[in-house]
Coordinates of C-alpha atoms in Angstrom, one line a residue:
Chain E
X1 CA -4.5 51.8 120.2
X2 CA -3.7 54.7 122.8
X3 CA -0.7 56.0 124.5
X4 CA 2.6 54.4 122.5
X5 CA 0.7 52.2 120.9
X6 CA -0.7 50.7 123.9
X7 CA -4.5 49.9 124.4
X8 CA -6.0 52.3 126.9
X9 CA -6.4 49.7 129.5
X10 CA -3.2 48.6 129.6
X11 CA -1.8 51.9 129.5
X12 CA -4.1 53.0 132.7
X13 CA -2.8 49.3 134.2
X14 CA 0.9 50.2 134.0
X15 CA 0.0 53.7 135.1
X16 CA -1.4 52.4 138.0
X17 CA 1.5 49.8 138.7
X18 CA 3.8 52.5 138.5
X19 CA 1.4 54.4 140.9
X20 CA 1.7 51.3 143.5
X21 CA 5.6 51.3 143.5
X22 CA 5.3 54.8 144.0
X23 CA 3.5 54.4 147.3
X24 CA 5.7 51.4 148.2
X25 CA 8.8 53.8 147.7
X26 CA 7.2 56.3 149.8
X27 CA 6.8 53.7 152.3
X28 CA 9.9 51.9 152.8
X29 CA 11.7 56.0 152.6
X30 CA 9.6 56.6 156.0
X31 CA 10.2 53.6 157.6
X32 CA 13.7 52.7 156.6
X33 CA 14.9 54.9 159.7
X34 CA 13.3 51.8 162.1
X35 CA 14.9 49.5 159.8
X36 CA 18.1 47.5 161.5
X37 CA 21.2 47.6 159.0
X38 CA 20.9 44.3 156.6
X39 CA 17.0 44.6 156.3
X40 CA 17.3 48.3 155.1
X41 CA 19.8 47.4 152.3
X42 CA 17.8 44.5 151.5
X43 CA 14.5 46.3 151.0
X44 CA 16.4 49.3 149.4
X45 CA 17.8 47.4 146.8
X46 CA 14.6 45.6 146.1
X47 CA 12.5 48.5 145.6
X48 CA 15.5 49.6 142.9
X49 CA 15.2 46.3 141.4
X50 CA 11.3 47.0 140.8
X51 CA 11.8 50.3 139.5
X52 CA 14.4 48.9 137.1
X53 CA 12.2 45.8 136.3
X54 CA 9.0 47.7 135.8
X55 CA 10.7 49.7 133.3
X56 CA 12.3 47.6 131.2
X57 CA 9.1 45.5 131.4
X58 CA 6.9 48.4 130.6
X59 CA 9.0 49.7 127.5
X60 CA 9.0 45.8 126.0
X61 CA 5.4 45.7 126.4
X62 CA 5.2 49.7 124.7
X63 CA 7.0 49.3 121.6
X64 CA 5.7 46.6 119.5
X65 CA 4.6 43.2 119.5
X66 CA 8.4 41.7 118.4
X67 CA 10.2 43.7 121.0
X68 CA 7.6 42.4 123.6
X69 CA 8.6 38.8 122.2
X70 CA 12.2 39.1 122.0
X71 CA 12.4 40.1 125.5
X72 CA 9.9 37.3 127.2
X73 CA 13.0 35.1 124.7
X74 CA 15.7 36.9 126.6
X75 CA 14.3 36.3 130.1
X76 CA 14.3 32.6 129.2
X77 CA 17.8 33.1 128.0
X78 CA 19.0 34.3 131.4
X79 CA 16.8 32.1 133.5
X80 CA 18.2 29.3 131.4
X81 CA 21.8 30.4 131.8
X82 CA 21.3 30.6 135.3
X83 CA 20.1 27.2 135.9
X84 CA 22.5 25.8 134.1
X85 CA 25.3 27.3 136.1
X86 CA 23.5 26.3 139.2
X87 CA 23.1 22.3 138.7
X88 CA 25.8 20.1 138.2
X89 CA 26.5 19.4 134.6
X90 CA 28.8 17.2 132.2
X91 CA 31.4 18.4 130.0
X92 CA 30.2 15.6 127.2
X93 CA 27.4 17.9 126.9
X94 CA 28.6 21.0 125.9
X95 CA 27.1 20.9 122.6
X96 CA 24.2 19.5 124.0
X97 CA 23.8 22.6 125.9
X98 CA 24.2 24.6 122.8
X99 CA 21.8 23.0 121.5
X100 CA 19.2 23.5 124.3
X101 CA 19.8 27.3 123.9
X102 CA 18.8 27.3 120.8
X103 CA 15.3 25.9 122.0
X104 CA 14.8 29.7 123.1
X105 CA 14.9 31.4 119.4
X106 CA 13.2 28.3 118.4
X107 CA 10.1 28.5 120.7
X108 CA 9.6 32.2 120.3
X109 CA 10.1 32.2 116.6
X110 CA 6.6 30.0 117.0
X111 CA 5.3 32.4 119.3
X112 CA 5.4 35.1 116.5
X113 CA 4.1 32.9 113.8
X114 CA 1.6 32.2 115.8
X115 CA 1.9 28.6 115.2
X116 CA -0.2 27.1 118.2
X117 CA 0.5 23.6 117.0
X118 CA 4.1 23.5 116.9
X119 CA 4.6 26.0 120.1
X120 CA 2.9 23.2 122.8
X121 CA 5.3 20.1 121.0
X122 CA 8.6 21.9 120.2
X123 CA 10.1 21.7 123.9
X124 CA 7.6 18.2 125.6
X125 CA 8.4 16.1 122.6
X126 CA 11.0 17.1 120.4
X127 CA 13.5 18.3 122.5
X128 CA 12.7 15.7 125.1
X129 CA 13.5 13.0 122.7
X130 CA 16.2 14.6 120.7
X131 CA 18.7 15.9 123.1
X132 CA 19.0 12.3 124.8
X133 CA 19.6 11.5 121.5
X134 CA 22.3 13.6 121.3
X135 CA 23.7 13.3 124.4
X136 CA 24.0 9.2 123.0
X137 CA 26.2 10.4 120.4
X138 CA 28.4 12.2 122.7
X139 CA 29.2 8.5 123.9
X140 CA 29.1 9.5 127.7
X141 CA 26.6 7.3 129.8
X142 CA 28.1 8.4 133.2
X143 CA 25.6 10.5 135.0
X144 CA 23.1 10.1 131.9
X145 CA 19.8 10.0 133.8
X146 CA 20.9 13.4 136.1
X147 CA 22.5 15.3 132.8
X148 CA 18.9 14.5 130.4
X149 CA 16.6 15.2 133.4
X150 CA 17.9 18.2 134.8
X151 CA 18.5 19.2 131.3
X152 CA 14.9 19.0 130.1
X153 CA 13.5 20.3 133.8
X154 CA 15.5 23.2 132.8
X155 CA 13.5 23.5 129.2
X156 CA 10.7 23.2 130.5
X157 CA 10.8 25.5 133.1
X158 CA 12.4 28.4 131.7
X159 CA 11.7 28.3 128.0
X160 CA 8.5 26.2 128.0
X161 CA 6.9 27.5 130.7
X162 CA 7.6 31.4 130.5
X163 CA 6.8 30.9 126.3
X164 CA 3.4 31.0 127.8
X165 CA 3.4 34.7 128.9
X166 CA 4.5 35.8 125.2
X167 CA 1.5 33.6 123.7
X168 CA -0.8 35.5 125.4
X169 CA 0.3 38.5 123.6
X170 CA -0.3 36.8 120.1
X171 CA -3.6 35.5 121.0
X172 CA -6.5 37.2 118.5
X173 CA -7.5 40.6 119.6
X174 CA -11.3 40.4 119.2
X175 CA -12.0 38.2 122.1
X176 CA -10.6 40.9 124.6
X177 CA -11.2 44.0 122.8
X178 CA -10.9 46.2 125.6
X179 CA -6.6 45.4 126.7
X180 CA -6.2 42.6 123.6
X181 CA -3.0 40.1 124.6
X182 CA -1.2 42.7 126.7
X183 CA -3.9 42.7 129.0
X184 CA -3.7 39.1 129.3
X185 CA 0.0 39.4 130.3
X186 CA -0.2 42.5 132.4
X187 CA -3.3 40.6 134.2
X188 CA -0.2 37.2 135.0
X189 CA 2.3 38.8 135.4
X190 CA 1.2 41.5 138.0
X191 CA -0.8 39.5 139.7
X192 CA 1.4 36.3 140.1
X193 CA 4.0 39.3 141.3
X194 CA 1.7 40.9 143.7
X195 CA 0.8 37.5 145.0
X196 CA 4.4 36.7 146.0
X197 CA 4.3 40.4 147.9
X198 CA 1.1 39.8 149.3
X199 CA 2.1 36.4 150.6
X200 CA 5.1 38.1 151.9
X201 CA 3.4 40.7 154.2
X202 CA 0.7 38.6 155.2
X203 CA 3.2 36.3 156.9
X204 CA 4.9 39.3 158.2
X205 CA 2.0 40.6 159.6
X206 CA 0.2 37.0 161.1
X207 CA 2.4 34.5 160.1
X208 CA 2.3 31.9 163.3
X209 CA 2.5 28.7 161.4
X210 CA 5.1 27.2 158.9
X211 CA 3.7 25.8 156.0
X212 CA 6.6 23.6 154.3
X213 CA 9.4 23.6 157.0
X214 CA 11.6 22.0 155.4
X215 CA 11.6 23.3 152.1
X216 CA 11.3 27.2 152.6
X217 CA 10.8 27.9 156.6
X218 CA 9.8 31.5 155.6
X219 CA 6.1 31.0 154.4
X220 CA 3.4 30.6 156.7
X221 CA 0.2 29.0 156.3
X222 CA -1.6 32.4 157.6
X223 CA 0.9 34.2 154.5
X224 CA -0.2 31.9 152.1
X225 CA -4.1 32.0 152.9
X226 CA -4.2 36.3 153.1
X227 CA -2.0 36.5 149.6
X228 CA -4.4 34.1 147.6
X229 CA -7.4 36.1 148.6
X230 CA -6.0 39.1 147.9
X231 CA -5.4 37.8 145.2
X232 CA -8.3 36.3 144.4
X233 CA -9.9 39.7 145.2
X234 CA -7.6 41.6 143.2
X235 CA -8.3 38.6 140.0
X236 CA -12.2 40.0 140.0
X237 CA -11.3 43.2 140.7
X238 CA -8.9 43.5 137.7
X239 CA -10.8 41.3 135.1
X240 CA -13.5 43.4 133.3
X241 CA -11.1 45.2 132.8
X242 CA -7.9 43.5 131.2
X243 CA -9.5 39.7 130.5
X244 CA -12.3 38.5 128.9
X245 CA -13.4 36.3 132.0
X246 CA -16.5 36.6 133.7
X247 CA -16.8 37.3 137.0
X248 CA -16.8 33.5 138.3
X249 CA -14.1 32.7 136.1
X250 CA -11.9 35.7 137.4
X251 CA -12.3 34.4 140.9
X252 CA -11.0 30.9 139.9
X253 CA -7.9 32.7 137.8
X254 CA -6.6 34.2 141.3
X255 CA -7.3 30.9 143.2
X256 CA -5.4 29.3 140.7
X257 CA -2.6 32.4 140.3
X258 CA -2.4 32.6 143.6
X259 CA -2.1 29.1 144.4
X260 CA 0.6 28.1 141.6
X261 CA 2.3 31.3 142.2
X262 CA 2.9 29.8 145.9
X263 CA 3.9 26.4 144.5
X264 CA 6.0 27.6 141.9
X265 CA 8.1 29.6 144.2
X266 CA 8.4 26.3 146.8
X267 CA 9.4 24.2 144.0
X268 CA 12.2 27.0 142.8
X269 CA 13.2 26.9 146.7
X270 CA 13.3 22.8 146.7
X271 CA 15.8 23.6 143.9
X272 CA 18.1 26.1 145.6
X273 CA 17.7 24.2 148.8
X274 CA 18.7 20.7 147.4
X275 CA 21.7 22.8 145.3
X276 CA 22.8 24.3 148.7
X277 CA 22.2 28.0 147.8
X278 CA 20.1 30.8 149.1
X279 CA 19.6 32.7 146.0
X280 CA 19.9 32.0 142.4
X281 CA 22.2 34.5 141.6
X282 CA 22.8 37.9 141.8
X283 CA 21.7 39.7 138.7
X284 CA 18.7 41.6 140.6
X285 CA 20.0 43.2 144.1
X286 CA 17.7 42.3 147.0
X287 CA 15.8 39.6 145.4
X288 CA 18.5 37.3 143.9
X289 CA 19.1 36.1 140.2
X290 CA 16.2 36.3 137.6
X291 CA 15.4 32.9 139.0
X292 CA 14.0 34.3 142.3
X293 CA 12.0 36.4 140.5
X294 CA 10.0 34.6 138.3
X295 CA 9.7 31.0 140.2
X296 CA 6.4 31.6 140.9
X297 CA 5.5 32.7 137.2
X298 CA 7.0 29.0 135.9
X299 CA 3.8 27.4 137.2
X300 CA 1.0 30.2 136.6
X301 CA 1.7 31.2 133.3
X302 CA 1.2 27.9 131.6
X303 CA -1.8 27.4 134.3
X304 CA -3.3 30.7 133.4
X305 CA -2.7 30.5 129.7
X306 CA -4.7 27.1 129.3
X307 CA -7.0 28.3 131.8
X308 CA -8.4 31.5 129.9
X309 CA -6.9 29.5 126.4
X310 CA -10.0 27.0 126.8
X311 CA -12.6 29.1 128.2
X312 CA -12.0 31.5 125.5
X313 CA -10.2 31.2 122.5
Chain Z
X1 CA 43.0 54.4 113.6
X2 CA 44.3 51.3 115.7
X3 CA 43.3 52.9 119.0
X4 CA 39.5 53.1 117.5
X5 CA 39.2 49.4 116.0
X6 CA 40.6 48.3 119.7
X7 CA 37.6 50.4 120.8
X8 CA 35.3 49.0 118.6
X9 CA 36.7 45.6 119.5
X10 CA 36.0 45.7 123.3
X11 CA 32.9 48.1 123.1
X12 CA 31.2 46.0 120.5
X13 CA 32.4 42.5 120.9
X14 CA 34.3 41.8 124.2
X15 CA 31.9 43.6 126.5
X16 CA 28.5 42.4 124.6
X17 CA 29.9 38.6 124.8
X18 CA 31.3 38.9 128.4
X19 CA 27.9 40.8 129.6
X20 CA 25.0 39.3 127.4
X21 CA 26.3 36.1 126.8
X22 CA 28.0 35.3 129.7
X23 CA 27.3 37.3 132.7
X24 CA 29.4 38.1 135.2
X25 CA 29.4 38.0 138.9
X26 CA 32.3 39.9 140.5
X27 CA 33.3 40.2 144.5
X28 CA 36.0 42.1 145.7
X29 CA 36.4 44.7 143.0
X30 CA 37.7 46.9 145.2
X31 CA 41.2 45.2 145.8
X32 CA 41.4 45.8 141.2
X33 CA 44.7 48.2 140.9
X34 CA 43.8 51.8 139.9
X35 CA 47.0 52.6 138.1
X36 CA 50.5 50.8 137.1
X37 CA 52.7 49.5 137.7
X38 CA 50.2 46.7 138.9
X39 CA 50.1 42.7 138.3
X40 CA 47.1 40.8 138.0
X41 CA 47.7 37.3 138.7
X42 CA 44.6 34.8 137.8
X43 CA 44.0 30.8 136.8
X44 CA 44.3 30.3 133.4
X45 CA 41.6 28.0 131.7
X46 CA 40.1 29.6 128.4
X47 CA 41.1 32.2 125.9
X48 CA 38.0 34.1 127.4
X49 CA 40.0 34.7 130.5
X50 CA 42.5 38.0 129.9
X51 CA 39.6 39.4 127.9
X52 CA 37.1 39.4 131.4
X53 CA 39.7 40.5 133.8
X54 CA 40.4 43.3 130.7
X55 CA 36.8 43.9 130.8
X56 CA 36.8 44.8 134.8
X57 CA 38.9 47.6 134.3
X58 CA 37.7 50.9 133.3
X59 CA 38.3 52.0 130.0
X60 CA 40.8 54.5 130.5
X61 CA 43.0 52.4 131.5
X62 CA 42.4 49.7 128.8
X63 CA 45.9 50.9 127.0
X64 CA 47.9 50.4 129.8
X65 CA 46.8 46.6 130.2
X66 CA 49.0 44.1 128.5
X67 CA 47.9 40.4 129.3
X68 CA 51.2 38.5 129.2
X69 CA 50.7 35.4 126.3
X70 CA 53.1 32.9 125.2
X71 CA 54.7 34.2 122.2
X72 CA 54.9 30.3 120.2
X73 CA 50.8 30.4 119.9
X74 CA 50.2 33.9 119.7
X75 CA 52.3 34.9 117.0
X76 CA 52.0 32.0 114.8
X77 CA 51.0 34.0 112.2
X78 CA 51.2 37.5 111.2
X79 CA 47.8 38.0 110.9
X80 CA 46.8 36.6 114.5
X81 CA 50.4 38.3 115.8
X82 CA 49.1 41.8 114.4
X83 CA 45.2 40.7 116.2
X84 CA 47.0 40.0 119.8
X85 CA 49.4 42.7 119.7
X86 CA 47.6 45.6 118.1
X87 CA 44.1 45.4 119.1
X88 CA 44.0 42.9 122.0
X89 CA 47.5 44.0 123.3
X90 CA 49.3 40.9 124.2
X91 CA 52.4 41.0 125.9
X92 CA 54.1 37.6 124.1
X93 CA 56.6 36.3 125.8
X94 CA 58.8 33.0 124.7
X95 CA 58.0 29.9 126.7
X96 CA 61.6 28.4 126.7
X97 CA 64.3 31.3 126.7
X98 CA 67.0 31.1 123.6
X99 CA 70.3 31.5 125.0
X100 CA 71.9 31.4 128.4
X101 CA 71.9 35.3 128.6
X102 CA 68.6 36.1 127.5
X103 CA 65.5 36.4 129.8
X104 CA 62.2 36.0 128.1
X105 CA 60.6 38.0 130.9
X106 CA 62.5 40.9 129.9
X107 CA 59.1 42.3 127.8
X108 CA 57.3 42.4 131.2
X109 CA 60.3 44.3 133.3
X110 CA 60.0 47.2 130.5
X111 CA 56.2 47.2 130.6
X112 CA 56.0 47.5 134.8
X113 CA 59.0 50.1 134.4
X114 CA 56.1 52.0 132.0
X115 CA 53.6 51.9 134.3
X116 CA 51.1 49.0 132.7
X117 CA 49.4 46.3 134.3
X118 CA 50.2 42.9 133.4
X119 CA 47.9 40.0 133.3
X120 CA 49.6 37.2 134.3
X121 CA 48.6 33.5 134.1
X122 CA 51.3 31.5 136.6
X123 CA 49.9 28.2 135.6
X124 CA 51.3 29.0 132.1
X125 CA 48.7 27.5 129.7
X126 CA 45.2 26.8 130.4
X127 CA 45.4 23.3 131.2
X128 CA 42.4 21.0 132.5
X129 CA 39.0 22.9 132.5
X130 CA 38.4 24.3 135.9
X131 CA 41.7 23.0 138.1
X132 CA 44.4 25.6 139.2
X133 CA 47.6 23.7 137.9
X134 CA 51.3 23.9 138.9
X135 CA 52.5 27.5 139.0
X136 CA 55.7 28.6 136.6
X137 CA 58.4 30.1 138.0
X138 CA 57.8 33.5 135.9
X139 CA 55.5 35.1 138.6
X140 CA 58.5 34.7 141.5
X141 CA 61.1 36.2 139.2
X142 CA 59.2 39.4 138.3
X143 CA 57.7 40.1 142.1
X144 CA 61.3 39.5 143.1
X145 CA 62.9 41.9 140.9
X146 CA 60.0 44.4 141.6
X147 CA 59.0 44.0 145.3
X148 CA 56.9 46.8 145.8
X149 CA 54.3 45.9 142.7
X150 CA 51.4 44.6 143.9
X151 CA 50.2 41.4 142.3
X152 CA 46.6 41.0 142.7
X153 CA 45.1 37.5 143.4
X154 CA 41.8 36.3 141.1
X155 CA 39.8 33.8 140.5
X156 CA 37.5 32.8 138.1
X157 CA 35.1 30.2 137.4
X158 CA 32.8 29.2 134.3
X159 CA 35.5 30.1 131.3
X160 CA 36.4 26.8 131.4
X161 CA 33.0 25.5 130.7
X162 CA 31.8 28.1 128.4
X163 CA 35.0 28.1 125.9
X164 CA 37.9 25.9 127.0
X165 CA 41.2 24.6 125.5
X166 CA 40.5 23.3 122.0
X167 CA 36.8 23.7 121.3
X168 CA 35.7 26.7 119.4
X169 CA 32.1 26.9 119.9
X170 CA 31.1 29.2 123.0
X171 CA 28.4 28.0 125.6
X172 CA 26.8 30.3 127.7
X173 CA 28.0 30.5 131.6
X174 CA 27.8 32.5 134.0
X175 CA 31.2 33.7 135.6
X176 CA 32.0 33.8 139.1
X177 CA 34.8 36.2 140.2
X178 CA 36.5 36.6 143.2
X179 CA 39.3 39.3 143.5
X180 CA 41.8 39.3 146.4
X181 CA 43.9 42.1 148.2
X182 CA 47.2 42.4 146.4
X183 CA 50.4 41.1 148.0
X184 CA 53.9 42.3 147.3
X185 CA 57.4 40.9 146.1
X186 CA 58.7 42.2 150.0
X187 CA 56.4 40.9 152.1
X188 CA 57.1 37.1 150.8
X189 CA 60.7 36.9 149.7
X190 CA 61.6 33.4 150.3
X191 CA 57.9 31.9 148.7
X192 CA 56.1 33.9 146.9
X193 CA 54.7 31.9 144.2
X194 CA 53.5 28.8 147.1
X195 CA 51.7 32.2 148.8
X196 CA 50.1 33.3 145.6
X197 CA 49.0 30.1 144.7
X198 CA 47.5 29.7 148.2
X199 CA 45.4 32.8 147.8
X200 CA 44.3 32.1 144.6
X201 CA 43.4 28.5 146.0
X202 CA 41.5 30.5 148.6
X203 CA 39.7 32.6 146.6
X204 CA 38.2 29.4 144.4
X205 CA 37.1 28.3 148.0
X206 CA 34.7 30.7 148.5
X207 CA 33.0 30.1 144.9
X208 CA 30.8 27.8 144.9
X209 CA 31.6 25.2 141.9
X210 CA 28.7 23.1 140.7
X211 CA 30.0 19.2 139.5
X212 CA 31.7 19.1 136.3
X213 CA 32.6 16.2 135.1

């Protein structure tokens, strides 16, 4: 253990994140001049939102393991909330609802106890069967199909799904002596992150042709193709160092990062676009609600996690 | 000693709830009054409501705030009574007046002559979850007898679902708030409550409202 209790890798990996959104803040300050009005504020207040993510991030991930836990919980607590408010839902299932939250405690309670078993079963089988179950005792059967499947897509994507990232911190140490389970999450979570960015600017830069027209007319097939190799690039690069994966394995963890970080964020903008909204919400100025931000982590965290969980543990 | 258990009510309980397990998403904060005499006028669906439009206000002003409750439910008991009057700071009013010479809104002239800002629910009670009901005849009287304080125009959506009439257990919602410029008592003699209402109808048109049913 180094630097606040951090393993020297993952302290040099945050360092170096924090180096990155350095440059990117001396970047947009030079060019925010050329910028017209609405795309200034917008960048502006998305840079602010990475400083103020990347800290709060970096002092769960700093203290100790619980604190890391209870905030990967609280994400899924907000993400939750928010989806919840977004889809249409029934009063009959108020209680239902409640107890859905309390899937989030639940899961991450396992998490902590390390209880592998229980952890991959809680949301896929017991609350899949047992919140129909109560939503039958409510009595209501209007709109039953819509109210249990958008209920448990909600589960699964925000509590399920984003329990993965906190697993990785619990997994044993000795395989990945050099950056242990916070390695593994710093390794996700910024590179499923940089991969939306890198997406982003390769479309800006060459984007000619649209890649899903109809669901998000933003992303190019030119974006998509110059973000997965750099991330894929960025994958090797990164591995020795924070993972235990080989070099071959590290290039099929960014094609697979990269290319679930792209679907993730689609699927996420199916959502919004079949909701009729643009963003999720508003709790992160210049990217949206939480929802915005971590669509692309629903599908590569459980993807990575199973990915490096088999090959290595 | 009252003055800090209010504190320590809205610093450690109202503001927590409303922020952590709610969440709220507010537009138009800049039409809020600064100072009294002031009237906040908003739909009425859960006991949640007065305690988020109290939360939007700074602090210092908290002691000047008086949301305006019926008196019949709020005072049932003396140990509730002393709750809403001393620490959340209800204003109660009775709901049917007691004699042909007395006027129950006579609590809320006194406060505006004081310089506080009333929260007042026109629909009366809270009524079905998440529909803006018929308005009382209250708001008219009081922005007739005081046309030059401004009532302020909000809406509010999600209370409803996360703690409406007659269940206790809270669900977590997020809020969506839209406030609206204030209009005065002089400006709409001859209708102000149908005007009121129709900004306040306005406003819940530009939230968007996910199917509840």
């Amino acid at each position: 253990m180094g630097e606040f209790g951090l393993q020297p890798a993952v302290f040099q990996a945050l360092a170096g994140i924090f180096g990155l959104l350095v440059i990117a803040s001396i970047i947009v300050a030079i060019i925010r001049s050329r910028l017209a009005d609405a795309a200034r504020t917008e960048l502006v207040s998305r840079i602010q939102s990475w400083w103020l993510m990347l800290i709060i991030f970096t002092v769960a991930m700093a203290v100790t393991r619980n604190i890391s836990l209870v905030f990967f919980a609280f994400v899924s607590f907000m993400a939750l909330k928010e989806y919840l408010s977004l889809v249409p839902t029934r009063r009959a299932d108020r209680r239902v609802m409640f107890w859905a939250y309390l899937t989030i405690p639940t899961q991450y309670i396992l998490v902590g106890m390390e209880w592998y078993g229980m952890f991959i079963i809680l949301i896929p089988v017991y609350a899949f069967l047992l919140l129909p179950m109560r939503m039958v005792l409510a009595g209501e059967t209007h709109h039953f199909l819509r109210a249990a499947g958008t209920l448990h897509w909600g589960l699964m994507a925000m509590v399920f799904s984003i329990s993965h990232v906190a697993y990785l911190l619990v997994l044993p140490g000795e395989v990945n002596p050099g950056a242990g389970g916070a390695g593994l999450v710093l390794y996700l979570v910024f590179l499923t992150q940089f991969n939306d960015v890198a997406q982003y600017c390769w479309g800006k830069l060459l984007g000619r042709h649209k890649v899903l027209p109809t669901v998000s007319p933003g992303k190019t097939t030119e974006g998509l193709i110059g973000g997965v190799a750099t991330t894929v690039f960025l994958a090797w690069l990164l591995a020795g160092w924070l993972t235990p994966l080989t070099d071959g394995q590290a290039l099929a963890a960014g094609l697979l990062i990269g290319m679930a970080g792209f679907i993730g964020d689609v699927t996420i903008s199916a959502l919004k676009r079949d909701l009729g909204v643009k963003d999720s919400g508003s709790l992160l100025p210049g990217h949206g609600g939480i929802l915005d931000r971590i669509d692309s982590l629903i599908y590569t965290a459980p993807l990575f996690f199973h990915f490096v969980y088999y090959l290595h543990y | 000693m009252i003055g800090i258990l209010r504190w320590l009510y809205f610093s450690l309980l109202v503001r927590p709830v409303i922020t952590i397990i709610l969440g709220l998403n507010t537009r138009g904060r800049e039409h809020l009054p600064r100072r009294g005499p002031a009237i906040i006028a908003a739909n009425h669906n859960s006991h949640l409501d007065a305690m988020v439009l109290m939360s939007l206000l700074p602090h210092r002003l908290l002691h000047r705030v008086r949301p305006v409750a019926a008196e019949d439910y709020f005072m049932k008991n003396r140990l509730l009574a002393w709750f809403s009057t001393r620490i959340v700071g209800i204003l109660p009013i009775a709901r049917k007046r007691s004699g042909p010479d007395d006027d129950p809104l006579a609590g809320c002239y006194q406060a505006l002559e004081n310089d506080q800002i009333l929260i007042f629910f026109p629909e009366g009670s809270r009524g079905e979850p998440e529909k803006l009901g018929k308005f009382r005849a209250g708001i008219a009287k009081v922005a007739a007898r005081y046309p030059d304080v401004p009532v302020v125009p909000v809406y509010m959506h999600g209370l409803g679902k996360a703690l409406p009439r007659g269940e206790g257990l809270l669900v977590p919602f997020l809020v969506d708030i839209q406030i609206g410029e204030g209009l005065k008592g002089r400006n709409h003699p001859e209708d102000f409550p149908d005007t009121l209402r129709g900004r306040i109808q306005a406003l819940a048109g530009d939230i968007r409202q996910p199917e509840w049913d």
